Amino acid sequence: MVFGNLGETSGTGVGFTRNPANGDKEFYGEFLMNAQGEDVVAGIRTPIHISELHKLMPDVYDQLRDITTRLENHYRDMQDFEFTIQEGRLYMLQTRNGKRTGRAAVRVAIDMVNEKLIKPEEAIFRVEANQLYDFLVPKLDESVEGIEVIATGLPASPGAAVGQIVFTANDAVTFAGTSAQKKPVILVRAETTPEDIHGMEVAAGILTSRGGMTSHAAVVTRGMGKCCIVGAGDIQVDEKKKEMRVGSLTLREGDWISIDGTTGRVIKDKLNTVAASPDDPDLKTIMGWAEPFRTMGVRANADIPRDAIQARAFGAEGIGLCRTEHMFFAEDRIAHMRAMIMARTVDQRKAALDKLLPMQRADFEGVFRAMDGFPVTIRLLDPPLHEFLPRREELMVEITRLELTDAKSPKLKELHEVLRRVEELHELNPMLGFRGCRLGISYPEISEMQCRAIFEAAANVAKEGVKVIPEIMIPLVGMVKEMANQGAIVRRVAAQVFKEKGAEVKYLVGTMIELPRACTVADEIAVEAEFFSFGTNDLTQTAYGFSRDDISKFLPSYIERGILKSDPFATLDQEGVGQLMHMAVDKGRKGRANVKLGICGEHGGDPASVEFCHKIGLNYVSCSPFRVLTARLAAAQAAASDKLKVEGGRTK
Amino acid sequence: MVFGNLGETSGTGVGFTRNPANGDKEFYGEFLMNAQGEDVVAGIRTPIHISELHKLMPDVYDQLRDITTRLENHYRDMQDFEFTIQEGRLYMLQTRNGKRTGRAAVRVAIDMVNEKLIKPEEAIFRVEANQLYDFLVPKLDESVEGIEVIATGLPASPGAAVGQIVFTANDAVTFAGTSAQKKPVILVRAETTPEDIHGMEVAAGILTSRGGMTSHAAVVTRGMGKCCIVGAGDIQVDEKKKEMRVGSLTLREGDWISIDGTTGRVIKDKLNTVAASPDDPDLKTIMGWAEPFRTMGVRANADIPRDAIQARAFGAEGIGLCRTEHMFFAEDRIAHMRAMIMARTVDQRKAALDKLLPMQRADFEGVFRAMDGFPVTIRLLDPPLHEFLPRREELMVEITRLELTDAKSPKLKELHEVLRRVEELHELNPMLGFRGCRLGISYPEISEMQCRAIFEAAANVAKEGVKVIPEIMIPLVGMVKEMANQGAIVRRVAAQVFKEKGAEVKYLVGTMIELPRACTVADEIAVEAEFFSFGTNDLTQTAYGFSRDDISKFLPSYIERGILKSDPFATLDQEGVGQLMHMAVDKGRKGRANVKLGICGEHGGDPASVEFCHKIGLNYVSCSPFRVLTARLAAAQAAASDKLKVEGGRTK
């Protein structure tokens, strides 16, 4: 805006017909008078609040209210307008539908229904599904002055977090201290790995300099409902010196920062946060209007009972992905897991697996109880085994150090032994390596143990009166024979356990569809698989040949040059990856007419992707608990849109 | 065979109507008489040569010859028969077409045409295309006694090699010595990398304990026409101790072994080799019959003039893949390449590229001259940049060592600097990382330099009167915008250079099709690309989600359990990967009716895959020089088979 010198009763203003922050029906505006205006603070051209205008020029103010009310009625939406007053005369310069927060969007939509400006079926489209996040997360209180944004990354998991920075997972645990005297910490890493889980669990928020929207940090934190910023490339993380550098600024362990996972901003120093209210009555109203339209189910990705309970609270109708491997990283289990991996014989491996069995069974019992009456899709072991062992380069460095400083250390032999196994398992491209069903096929005893844990848990919990609906999912299938091999193990173990327990539980056996080849032979695979769940993270990786962990190397350059519009791991590539999915849906139904179809990739919580899933006829979407609300609204919008189109077509 | 006690003129025998080793028209057989037979050496039941039978029982012998000749005439193929003689009376037990070597197959086929038993168009099917290897490679002389096979791996590159074992590329160079006093060495590694190239070049053969048929060692040695065995999993390679262990046997640096790349056998000690004769007149005869049928072109993958010349000698009609990166590993170039990678600014990068330009130009001039009159497909830089830098873990170990032993070493700073860049470039899954056209899009100056080198070379060589047909190939395209971005650079630089040189050369711009997504949007890509070349190595990797370098972890288990019939990197998966290719062919022709279609993956030299390429209508296949003969025959067989089927259809 350029302000001219317009005289005492002249100036320019902007305003909203309702409050864009909270949706209150509150006429709001600011007006900047010319330099001679009475209310201008000396030397600073500060706009005056619209209420002051009311006092100064009541007629003009009334006229403005009248015009903007008519504009809102005409457009049937909250207006963001611009006006000018020249020597006491009002001119409207512009009007448009106003941008607003999610809370405001919901409030405005409901008010307008009450005001009979719009109908409920219109109101549900007035809220962007992603905006429902606003109801779930705390926010930074930015009403203070002098906020210093030091870097910006990708807003990976919404919300706000304030804490002291630490640079390793162990430091996070130490720093966070006992529950009695807990200190909030922000874990700052170049990138996170499964070994950082314990640190991530105690941190208030996570900040990484590398990684994209589906990096480990992003996926895990969204699952945790924890604020996270990833790929803040301007930040250099020096884990060794325990400091981070941004330009000339250096922050050290213990310094305070505030991070806003909704916008990706990293802010120096400590801000306050404003709490969230997920039980908002407005939210219930809008969902009440939307939900009857919805035809797709919405499930959550949850690995542990706590997450499952949370997901149900958000309206999840089942678990679409329960990752069994996350259970193995717990402190009391990793030793048995490592023993299993280090085993040289089937017997040694079985002995280690026997120790893991009761733990897995207890996990599944907890998840089944939490999801009483709803299906739970459990994926058999998926990641490459070396993820459970110490890192190769760290072992090599440690061995070199010991050889030079303490050559007689008994630890050397042990380290060499571990390194030998790590070397054996070492892969140049682990994402394309010895993982998924390749593990269960090579080591059937692993699948057997996991199936036994699932079915024993199911039988036990069913006896308590809980309705258990297990769906066992085989990961990374590319050939029907892989599915047949693992499916046979599942069915054999189920029959054994049911016989032992004298109880039967209905279950399904199916597969992730996450490889292009699986899409091309989906008709064959469906003969063996009762359900498909699209693993669109991996399918995107293999279709594009993009490693989701490494894409940050060239993604910014691609977006800058317009080659990609958005991160394909955040929003599904409907043209390419979607084409493969379409092929798999068509072929899958050819192979088995009633094959159950779902999605459990991160895309399951992205509104545009949810709409696509509706279009190609999936039965359900599954996403992180904190995305369930969004997915529910997006699915409802997609179905409503379909229905209204058809009805529109009928009336013509 | 079980031999009964049948009396003096009784016994059992086997024979061939022609020599299965060389195809000579030579009746051959062995006969084992009963224990009382005169010619049995005391205590040892050694069969007698058929000529002895002629002396012992001339009537029976004549009858046998007569019967087997009639059998051969009946089946019109060399027979492998079994017979028994009971008290002077001949009984035929079995007959079947006899297995034979490639040389024998060719000889027998030609002889039978001369004998009017078969027609030339049948003769060309009597030779398995893969068997033509026999004409190109030396063999181990196994006529000596006491051969000890100590391990077996995958027969990655045919032929035989005998030499002293070494365990590093540098040791190979040192051991092999100067050309005046050259010693044959076998380079034994866990697996090879581009950094081993200098050692592989001087070695007589390569043996690795890891990797599959398309591992670095396998691909490079086939390109070199050098004997190689990979994935000999029973061997433990200890680079540090400079020894290899197989069971209780330990072989140390300098010990002799002999390896047979045609069968995958590793033999202890030194055998002699028997030389090959590629200019065989029989070979020319059979190819002369086959070639007129062929409709697909056959090109070779060759990076340097020497390979191009060799490929032409084998009948290659162009270069289907010239990998520019192999040129950068040469000792005089790697330093500039590293400077280019370490560059922090575009200007620094351009300065390093300027030094590489004349070297690249000279390379291309050489290749163009060698392929006078034939097209040369040059692929722009493809591998991730960190492949040109020292390895991360080695740097980390070296830094740890120096810090503990020589903390003031000035080398430490330099190593830290390199490590910093290596860390920046480090990727969890480099195959899915910052490589292919992603490099040229992020650093357009790299593509510009390479295009300038190509077009300057083309213009220079054209002025000499050489007919130059460059085809510039953009690697790893998944989206049409990538192709458009790089295509524009190629065309811009071409126009600039032609203007500067005052000479124009016709060229094509196209792309590798090696990502599933590229197949799904091939119609769009073809609008920008004048040719497609299927990179089926990468397409197999991404379609299956199999890393070709890591597949040996589970491939044996998959083959053992019947989940895979063969290594999909050796023989094309027609059902899955082939379906994606089919889609790309259909869509590609929709986007550009005359789009030129080829294949340059390793499958281009596999007969079954060549047949598939013929079926889906590719214009050419391209393979390693030493596979060109095989590809030519396979392509001719596929076309002849088509033609004969059609003609058969007509006559009915």
XYZ file of N, CA, C and O in Angstrom, chain A residues 191 210 236 240 391-394 396-397 400-401 403-405 416 420 423-434 437-438 441-442 444 476 478-479 481-482 485 515-518 520-521 524 541-547 549-550 553-554 557-558 561-565 573 575-577 579-580 583 587, chain B residues 191 210 236 240 391-394 396-397 400-401 403-405 416 420 423-434 437-438 441-444 476 478-479 481-482 485 515-518 520-521 524 541-547 549-550 553-554 557-558 561-565 573 575-577 579-580 583 587:
588
model
N 20.093 -35.584 11.272
C 18.909 -36.377 10.942
C 18.740 -37.402 12.058
O 19.699 -37.687 12.760
N 18.601 -31.908 8.062
C 18.417 -32.662 6.824
C 17.047 -33.332 6.823
O 16.335 -33.346 7.801
N 23.826 -25.652 10.699
C 24.872 -26.676 10.721
C 24.910 -27.275 12.114
O 25.112 -26.570 13.088
N 29.520 -33.144 17.755
C 30.735 -33.327 18.553
C 30.964 -32.144 19.479
O 31.182 -32.315 20.680
N 26.171 -48.850 14.324
C 26.536 -48.436 12.974
C 27.950 -48.840 12.609
O 28.859 -48.768 13.425
N 28.107 -49.181 11.337
C 29.369 -49.692 10.825
C 30.525 -48.711 11.049
O 31.566 -49.069 11.588
N 30.329 -47.470 10.643
C 31.433 -46.517 10.727
C 31.797 -46.228 12.170
O 32.957 -46.026 12.502
N 30.786 -46.271 13.058
C 31.084 -46.038 14.475
C 31.903 -47.191 15.047
O 32.837 -46.981 15.807
N 33.934 -49.107 13.307
C 35.273 -49.035 12.725
C 36.132 -48.006 13.447
O 37.308 -48.242 13.739
N 35.524 -46.861 13.750
C 36.262 -45.815 14.459
C 36.612 -46.293 15.866
O 37.743 -46.125 16.336
N 39.465 -48.795 15.725
C 40.725 -48.093 15.466
C 41.229 -47.418 16.747
O 42.408 -47.503 17.103
N 40.319 -46.776 17.446
C 40.687 -46.074 18.676
C 41.232 -47.059 19.719
O 42.315 -46.844 20.285
N 42.455 -50.066 19.250
C 43.711 -50.687 18.794
C 44.905 -49.793 19.088
O 45.994 -50.259 19.398
N 44.679 -48.482 19.008
C 45.774 -47.542 19.213
C 45.967 -47.189 20.677
O 47.048 -46.785 21.087
N 44.923 -47.315 21.470
C 45.031 -46.845 22.855
C 44.990 -47.979 23.879
O 45.528 -47.848 24.969
N 34.993 -56.696 17.129
C 35.320 -57.296 15.831
C 34.233 -58.263 15.392
O 33.883 -58.317 14.213
N 31.997 -57.857 12.139
C 31.961 -58.886 11.112
C 30.515 -59.108 10.646
O 30.235 -59.168 9.452
N 29.295 -56.105 8.788
C 29.851 -56.117 7.422
C 29.050 -57.073 6.540
O 28.762 -56.778 5.390
N 28.739 -58.226 7.098
C 27.963 -59.203 6.334
C 26.612 -58.623 5.922
O 26.130 -58.870 4.830
N 26.024 -57.876 6.841
C 24.691 -57.329 6.579
C 24.754 -55.984 5.876
O 23.739 -55.459 5.432
N 25.951 -55.430 5.781
C 26.106 -54.090 5.201
C 25.551 -54.058 3.784
O 25.781 -54.967 2.991
N 24.834 -53.002 3.465
C 24.274 -52.870 2.128
C 24.535 -51.480 1.593
O 24.536 -50.509 2.345
N 24.714 -51.421 0.298
C 24.946 -50.126 -0.331
C 23.642 -49.334 -0.408
O 23.639 -48.120 -0.319
N 22.539 -50.045 -0.573
C 21.228 -49.397 -0.688
C 20.206 -50.170 0.140
O 19.407 -50.932 -0.409
N 20.263 -49.978 1.458
C 19.428 -50.814 2.333
C 17.935 -50.735 2.012
O 17.203 -51.694 2.231
N 17.500 -49.593 1.479
C 16.073 -49.460 1.164
C 15.653 -50.492 0.115
O 14.498 -50.875 0.039
N 16.622 -50.929 -0.698
C 16.357 -51.908 -1.759
C 16.982 -53.253 -1.400
O 17.297 -54.052 -2.275
N 17.189 -53.476 -0.122
C 18.002 -54.617 0.256
C 17.244 -55.753 0.935
O 16.099 -56.062 0.613
N 17.927 -56.328 1.912
C 17.458 -57.512 2.617
C 16.497 -57.078 3.716
O 16.878 -56.931 4.879
N 9.513 -58.827 3.330
C 9.249 -60.264 3.361
C 10.493 -61.074 3.006
O 10.523 -62.282 3.232
N 11.517 -60.405 2.483
C 12.764 -61.128 2.190
C 13.366 -61.713 3.480
O 14.033 -62.749 3.443
N 11.152 -64.742 4.523
C 11.335 -65.873 3.608
C 12.668 -66.561 3.894
O 12.753 -67.791 3.946
N 13.702 -65.763 4.127
C 15.010 -66.349 4.418
C 15.068 -66.934 5.828
O 15.745 -67.927 6.063
N 12.290 -68.062 8.104
C 10.852 -68.249 8.391
C 10.541 -68.213 9.877
O 9.424 -67.862 10.275
N 6.535 -55.544 1.513
C 7.482 -55.509 0.387
C 7.338 -56.698 -0.568
O 8.329 -57.219 -1.083
N 6.674 -58.345 -4.036
C 6.764 -57.970 -5.444
C 6.343 -59.101 -6.360
O 6.139 -58.901 -7.550
N 6.249 -60.307 -5.779
C 5.936 -61.501 -6.573
C 4.901 -62.316 -5.800
O 4.977 -62.398 -4.578
N 4.667 -65.368 -5.397
C 5.237 -66.475 -4.618
C 5.710 -66.024 -3.235
O 5.741 -66.814 -2.297
N 6.124 -64.779 -3.139
C 6.505 -64.257 -1.829
C 5.278 -64.247 -0.919
O 5.330 -64.659 0.243
N 4.273 -67.778 0.047
C 5.196 -68.332 1.034
C 4.867 -67.836 2.437
O 4.710 -68.618 3.376
N 5.695 -51.733 -4.210
C 6.692 -51.866 -5.259
C 5.994 -51.803 -6.612
O 4.928 -52.397 -6.782
N 6.596 -51.126 -7.589
C 5.967 -51.058 -8.917
C 5.650 -52.440 -9.476
O 4.601 -52.650 -10.066
N 6.550 -53.405 -9.233
C 6.278 -54.725 -9.796
C 5.019 -55.339 -9.195
O 4.270 -56.041 -9.873
N 4.777 -55.083 -7.915
C 3.565 -55.609 -7.286
C 2.333 -55.063 -7.997
O 1.331 -55.769 -8.164
N 2.118 -54.303 -11.144
C 1.969 -54.930 -12.465
C 1.422 -56.351 -12.359
O 0.857 -56.846 -13.324
N 1.607 -57.010 -11.237
C 1.104 -58.388 -11.094
C 0.092 -58.484 -9.942
O -0.052 -59.529 -9.304
N -2.363 -61.407 -9.834
C -1.853 -62.665 -9.273
C -1.773 -62.593 -7.750
O -2.139 -63.530 -7.047
N 9.111 -43.894 -3.541
C 10.574 -44.043 -3.634
C 10.989 -44.835 -4.859
O 11.910 -44.447 -5.578
N 10.318 -45.948 -5.091
C 10.747 -46.811 -6.181
C 10.233 -46.321 -7.528
O 10.905 -46.480 -8.536
N 9.046 -45.712 -7.564
C 8.532 -45.214 -8.841
C 9.408 -44.077 -9.358
O 9.784 -44.040 -10.528
N 9.760 -43.163 -8.479
C 10.595 -42.018 -8.860
C 12.089 -42.359 -8.805
O 12.902 -41.636 -9.357
N 12.444 -43.400 -8.055
C 13.859 -43.592 -7.762
C 14.383 -42.503 -6.835
O 15.497 -42.037 -6.981
N 13.544 -42.082 -5.893
C 13.917 -41.053 -4.910
C 14.022 -41.708 -3.543
O 13.038 -42.283 -3.077
N 15.150 -41.593 -2.890
C 15.242 -42.024 -1.498
C 14.658 -40.915 -0.637
O 15.101 -39.778 -0.701
N 15.005 -40.328 2.332
C 15.955 -39.783 3.298
C 16.990 -38.872 2.638
O 17.684 -38.138 3.323
N 17.125 -38.985 1.332
C 18.178 -38.230 0.656
C 17.643 -37.145 -0.266
O 18.407 -36.389 -0.846
N 18.696 -33.350 -0.846
C 19.858 -32.909 -1.623
C 19.449 -32.134 -2.876
O 20.146 -31.245 -3.303
N 18.360 -32.535 -3.507
C 18.008 -31.861 -4.763
C 16.567 -31.348 -4.799
O 16.194 -30.647 -5.719
N 16.209 -27.567 -5.222
C 16.561 -27.164 -6.575
C 15.440 -27.516 -7.544
O 15.131 -26.760 -8.471
N 14.795 -28.658 -7.336
C 13.699 -29.087 -8.215
C 12.471 -28.190 -8.059
O 11.776 -27.896 -9.027
N 13.132 -24.722 -9.600
C 13.095 -24.709 -11.061
C 11.744 -25.156 -11.620
O 11.590 -25.314 -12.826
N 10.795 -25.407 -10.728
C 9.452 -25.773 -11.195
C 9.342 -27.183 -11.737
O 8.379 -27.530 -12.411
N 10.352 -28.012 -11.460
C 10.291 -29.396 -11.960
C 9.334 -30.216 -11.102
O 8.605 -31.059 -11.608
N 9.346 -29.961 -9.821
C 8.339 -30.547 -8.926
C 7.551 -29.409 -8.287
O 8.125 -28.372 -7.940
N 6.240 -29.629 -8.135
C 5.439 -28.603 -7.473
C 5.505 -28.762 -5.966
O 5.413 -27.807 -5.216
N 1.836 -38.228 -5.829
C 1.972 -37.952 -7.261
C 0.887 -38.747 -7.978
O 1.049 -39.933 -8.261
N -0.309 -38.548 -10.970
C -0.071 -38.874 -12.373
C 0.758 -40.157 -12.534
O 0.400 -41.033 -13.321
N 1.849 -40.252 -11.791
C 2.746 -41.398 -11.961
C 2.470 -42.500 -10.950
O 2.012 -43.588 -11.292
N 2.728 -42.193 -9.678
C 2.495 -43.181 -8.623
C 1.020 -43.568 -8.613
O 0.665 -44.745 -8.467
N -0.967 -43.667 -11.070
C -1.263 -44.561 -12.190
C -0.949 -46.012 -11.821
O -1.676 -46.945 -12.190
N 0.143 -46.186 -11.102
C 0.495 -47.527 -10.636
C -0.555 -48.043 -9.646
O -0.930 -49.219 -9.664
N -3.610 -49.087 -11.496
C -3.362 -50.395 -12.112
C -3.546 -51.509 -11.075
O -4.190 -52.531 -11.338
N -6.333 -54.437 -11.277
C -5.876 -55.827 -11.349
C -6.235 -56.590 -10.078
O -6.578 -57.766 -10.124
N 34.143 -57.149 -2.790
C 33.426 -56.623 -3.945
C 34.283 -55.499 -4.514
O 35.135 -54.971 -3.820
N 31.338 -61.377 -2.928
C 29.979 -60.840 -2.891
C 29.538 -60.407 -4.282
O 30.310 -60.390 -5.205
N 36.133 -66.306 2.227
C 36.230 -65.124 3.077
C 37.471 -64.364 2.706
O 38.574 -64.898 2.741
N 42.976 -57.127 4.880
C 43.984 -56.642 5.808
C 45.131 -57.648 5.939
O 46.303 -57.287 5.824
N 36.160 -42.859 0.458
C 35.012 -43.376 1.184
C 34.913 -42.791 2.582
O 35.907 -42.613 3.269
N 33.694 -42.578 3.007
C 33.402 -41.940 4.287
C 34.052 -42.677 5.455
O 34.740 -42.084 6.270
N 33.815 -43.991 5.522
C 34.310 -44.715 6.685
C 35.838 -44.756 6.704
O 36.455 -44.720 7.759
N 36.451 -44.777 5.506
C 37.910 -44.769 5.460
C 38.459 -43.436 5.959
O 39.458 -43.383 6.667
N 36.961 -41.481 8.089
C 36.711 -41.408 9.526
C 37.781 -42.179 10.298
O 38.291 -41.713 11.318
N 38.125 -43.358 9.774
C 39.142 -44.174 10.434
C 40.497 -43.474 10.358
O 41.241 -43.390 11.346
N 40.625 -40.585 12.816
C 40.778 -41.098 14.177
C 42.236 -41.505 14.425
O 42.832 -41.179 15.448
N 42.817 -42.182 13.447
C 44.192 -42.651 13.582
C 45.148 -41.470 13.724
O 45.979 -41.422 14.632
N 44.498 -38.392 14.628
C 44.254 -37.639 15.858
C 44.933 -38.283 17.052
O 45.404 -37.615 17.958
N 45.022 -39.602 17.015
C 45.628 -40.316 18.144
C 47.137 -40.446 18.019
O 47.841 -40.612 19.005
N 47.661 -40.390 16.782
C 49.091 -40.656 16.600
C 49.871 -39.427 16.157
O 51.055 -39.304 16.412
N 39.617 -33.392 7.169
C 38.360 -32.921 7.744
C 37.526 -32.210 6.691
O 36.305 -32.347 6.634
N 33.959 -33.373 5.437
C 32.800 -32.493 5.529
C 31.973 -32.581 4.240
O 30.756 -32.712 4.266
N 30.404 -35.947 3.918
C 29.222 -36.018 4.791
C 28.036 -35.322 4.143
O 26.912 -35.806 4.186
N 28.306 -34.174 3.542
C 27.222 -33.440 2.870
C 26.605 -34.277 1.768
O 25.411 -34.246 1.534
N 27.473 -34.986 1.058
C 26.997 -35.775 -0.087
C 26.544 -37.172 0.331
O 25.973 -37.901 -0.472
N 26.839 -37.539 1.578
C 26.523 -38.891 2.029
C 25.040 -39.186 1.871
O 24.186 -38.354 2.177
N 24.753 -40.385 1.401
C 23.363 -40.769 1.214
C 23.134 -42.154 1.777
O 24.001 -43.014 1.699
N 21.933 -42.359 2.295
C 21.601 -43.667 2.838
C 21.354 -44.660 1.708
O 21.644 -45.835 1.837
N 20.816 -44.165 0.596
C 20.513 -45.030 -0.549
C 20.953 -44.335 -1.840
O 20.127 -43.789 -2.568
N 22.256 -44.338 -2.080
C 22.772 -43.546 -3.210
C 22.130 -43.904 -4.549
O 22.014 -43.058 -5.425
N 21.692 -45.162 -4.694
C 21.079 -45.557 -5.955
C 19.809 -44.750 -6.218
O 19.412 -44.567 -7.358
N 19.191 -44.283 -5.134
C 17.949 -43.505 -5.252
C 18.213 -42.040 -4.908
O 17.319 -41.329 -4.481
N 19.443 -41.625 -5.064
C 19.822 -40.326 -4.544
C 20.110 -39.259 -5.581
O 19.500 -39.205 -6.652
N 21.108 -38.462 -5.246
C 21.474 -37.285 -6.028
C 22.370 -37.729 -7.175
O 23.593 -37.678 -7.086
N 20.105 -37.213 -14.016
C 19.830 -35.842 -14.447
C 19.651 -34.893 -13.278
O 19.677 -33.683 -13.454
N 19.500 -35.459 -12.069
C 19.384 -34.581 -10.893
C 20.658 -33.746 -10.724
O 20.613 -32.636 -10.221
N 20.637 -31.011 -13.503
C 19.617 -29.985 -13.247
C 20.083 -29.065 -12.123
O 19.966 -27.856 -12.212
N 20.685 -29.648 -11.084
C 21.166 -28.827 -9.974
C 22.441 -28.059 -10.345
O 22.648 -26.941 -9.895
N 23.300 -28.693 -11.146
C 24.541 -28.043 -11.591
C 24.554 -28.016 -13.123
O 25.264 -28.812 -13.758
N 23.805 -27.109 -13.747
C 23.706 -27.129 -15.216
C 25.068 -27.015 -15.897
O 25.243 -27.489 -17.021
N 18.215 -41.161 -15.968
C 17.349 -41.175 -14.780
C 16.218 -40.156 -14.830
O 15.891 -39.525 -13.831
N 12.454 -39.097 -14.802
C 11.194 -39.643 -14.298
C 10.021 -38.727 -14.625
O 8.870 -39.107 -14.478
N 10.357 -37.497 -15.008
C 9.327 -36.486 -15.276
C 9.695 -35.758 -16.549
O 10.863 -35.492 -16.805
N 9.520 -32.752 -17.289
C 10.209 -31.474 -17.078
C 11.714 -31.650 -16.914
O 12.495 -30.763 -17.233
N 12.108 -32.788 -16.380
C 13.556 -33.061 -16.282
C 14.144 -33.156 -17.688
O 15.197 -32.590 -17.995
N 14.253 -29.761 -19.344
C 15.319 -28.933 -18.783
C 16.666 -29.300 -19.396
O 17.402 -28.431 -19.879
N 13.163 -45.754 -14.832
C 12.356 -45.590 -13.624
C 10.911 -45.939 -13.945
O 10.403 -45.551 -15.002
N 10.231 -46.643 -13.040
C 8.833 -46.972 -13.298
C 7.987 -45.745 -13.636
O 7.143 -45.784 -14.511
N 8.258 -44.639 -12.957
C 7.444 -43.458 -13.238
C 7.617 -42.994 -14.677
O 6.678 -42.516 -15.316
N 8.835 -43.119 -15.188
C 9.069 -42.719 -16.582
C 8.194 -43.542 -17.518
O 7.685 -43.031 -18.515
N 5.261 -44.717 -16.825
C 3.855 -44.314 -16.722
C 3.588 -42.997 -17.464
O 2.453 -42.733 -17.823
N 4.606 -42.188 -17.643
C 4.397 -40.900 -18.338
C 5.241 -40.819 -19.600
O 5.646 -39.732 -20.034
N 4.300 -38.336 -22.384
C 4.745 -36.950 -22.194
C 6.225 -36.807 -22.485
O 6.661 -35.868 -23.147
N 15.892 -52.777 -10.711
C 16.122 -52.396 -9.309
C 14.909 -51.724 -8.702
O 14.489 -52.040 -7.587
N 14.344 -50.762 -9.438
C 13.258 -49.982 -8.861
C 11.929 -50.725 -8.950
O 11.081 -50.572 -8.079
N 11.725 -51.519 -9.998
C 10.459 -52.255 -10.104
C 10.351 -53.290 -8.985
O 9.321 -53.407 -8.330
N 11.437 -54.009 -8.753
C 11.451 -55.037 -7.707
C 11.785 -54.467 -6.327
O 11.575 -55.120 -5.314
N 12.412 -53.281 -6.309
C 12.987 -52.816 -5.055
C 14.170 -53.678 -4.642
O 14.378 -53.957 -3.470
N 14.957 -54.120 -5.643
C 16.161 -54.937 -5.403
C 17.394 -54.101 -5.725
O 17.518 -53.635 -6.851
N 18.292 -53.945 -4.798
C 19.575 -53.330 -5.121
C 20.457 -54.392 -5.751
O 20.691 -55.442 -5.166
N 23.478 -54.530 -6.108
C 24.713 -54.779 -5.367
C 24.467 -55.589 -4.098
O 25.409 -56.099 -3.497
N 23.227 -55.627 -3.657
C 22.945 -56.273 -2.376
C 22.118 -57.543 -2.518
O 21.864 -58.226 -1.529
N 22.429 -61.154 -0.872
C 22.041 -61.481 0.499
C 20.874 -62.482 0.529
O 20.773 -63.299 1.416
N 19.944 -62.353 -0.413
C 18.774 -63.225 -0.352
C 18.495 -63.966 -1.654
O 17.644 -64.844 -1.683
N 18.623 -67.789 -1.403
C 17.475 -68.300 -0.665
C 16.216 -68.251 -1.547
O 15.374 -69.149 -1.503
N 16.083 -67.231 -2.357
C 14.919 -67.096 -3.239
C 14.933 -68.156 -4.344
O 13.887 -68.674 -4.731
N 14.183 -71.629 -2.856
C 12.778 -71.833 -2.517
C 11.853 -71.696 -3.726
O 10.635 -71.717 -3.588
N 12.445 -71.475 -4.899
C 11.635 -71.411 -6.118
C 10.846 -70.121 -6.261
O 9.929 -70.025 -7.072
N 11.205 -69.106 -5.463
C 10.484 -67.832 -5.574
C 10.941 -67.077 -6.817
O 10.143 -66.451 -7.501
N 12.233 -67.166 -7.106
C 12.758 -66.645 -8.373
C 13.368 -67.811 -9.139
O 14.001 -68.680 -8.545
N 13.186 -67.797 -10.461
C 13.802 -68.845 -11.268
C 15.243 -68.486 -11.610
O 16.099 -69.349 -11.763
N 12.952 -59.800 -16.378
C 11.651 -60.227 -15.855
C 10.580 -59.716 -16.811
O 10.140 -58.575 -16.735
N 7.482 -60.508 -17.174
C 6.138 -60.328 -16.640
C 5.954 -58.961 -15.968
O 4.980 -58.267 -16.239
N 6.895 -58.589 -15.121
C 6.745 -57.344 -14.368
C 7.468 -56.183 -15.029
O 6.855 -55.238 -15.524
N 8.808 -56.273 -15.057
C 9.601 -55.218 -15.680
C 9.202 -55.082 -17.151
O 9.059 -53.972 -17.676
N 6.367 -55.619 -18.455
C 5.083 -54.945 -18.569
C 5.257 -53.422 -18.534
O 4.597 -52.684 -19.260
N 6.196 -52.993 -17.678
C 6.487 -51.556 -17.629
C 7.103 -51.093 -18.957
O 6.795 -50.014 -19.460
N 4.452 -50.819 -21.568
C 3.700 -49.581 -21.345
C 4.469 -48.386 -21.922
O 3.895 -47.531 -22.607
N 3.143 -46.007 -24.919
C 2.939 -44.582 -24.642
C 3.952 -43.733 -25.404
O 3.619 -42.650 -25.884
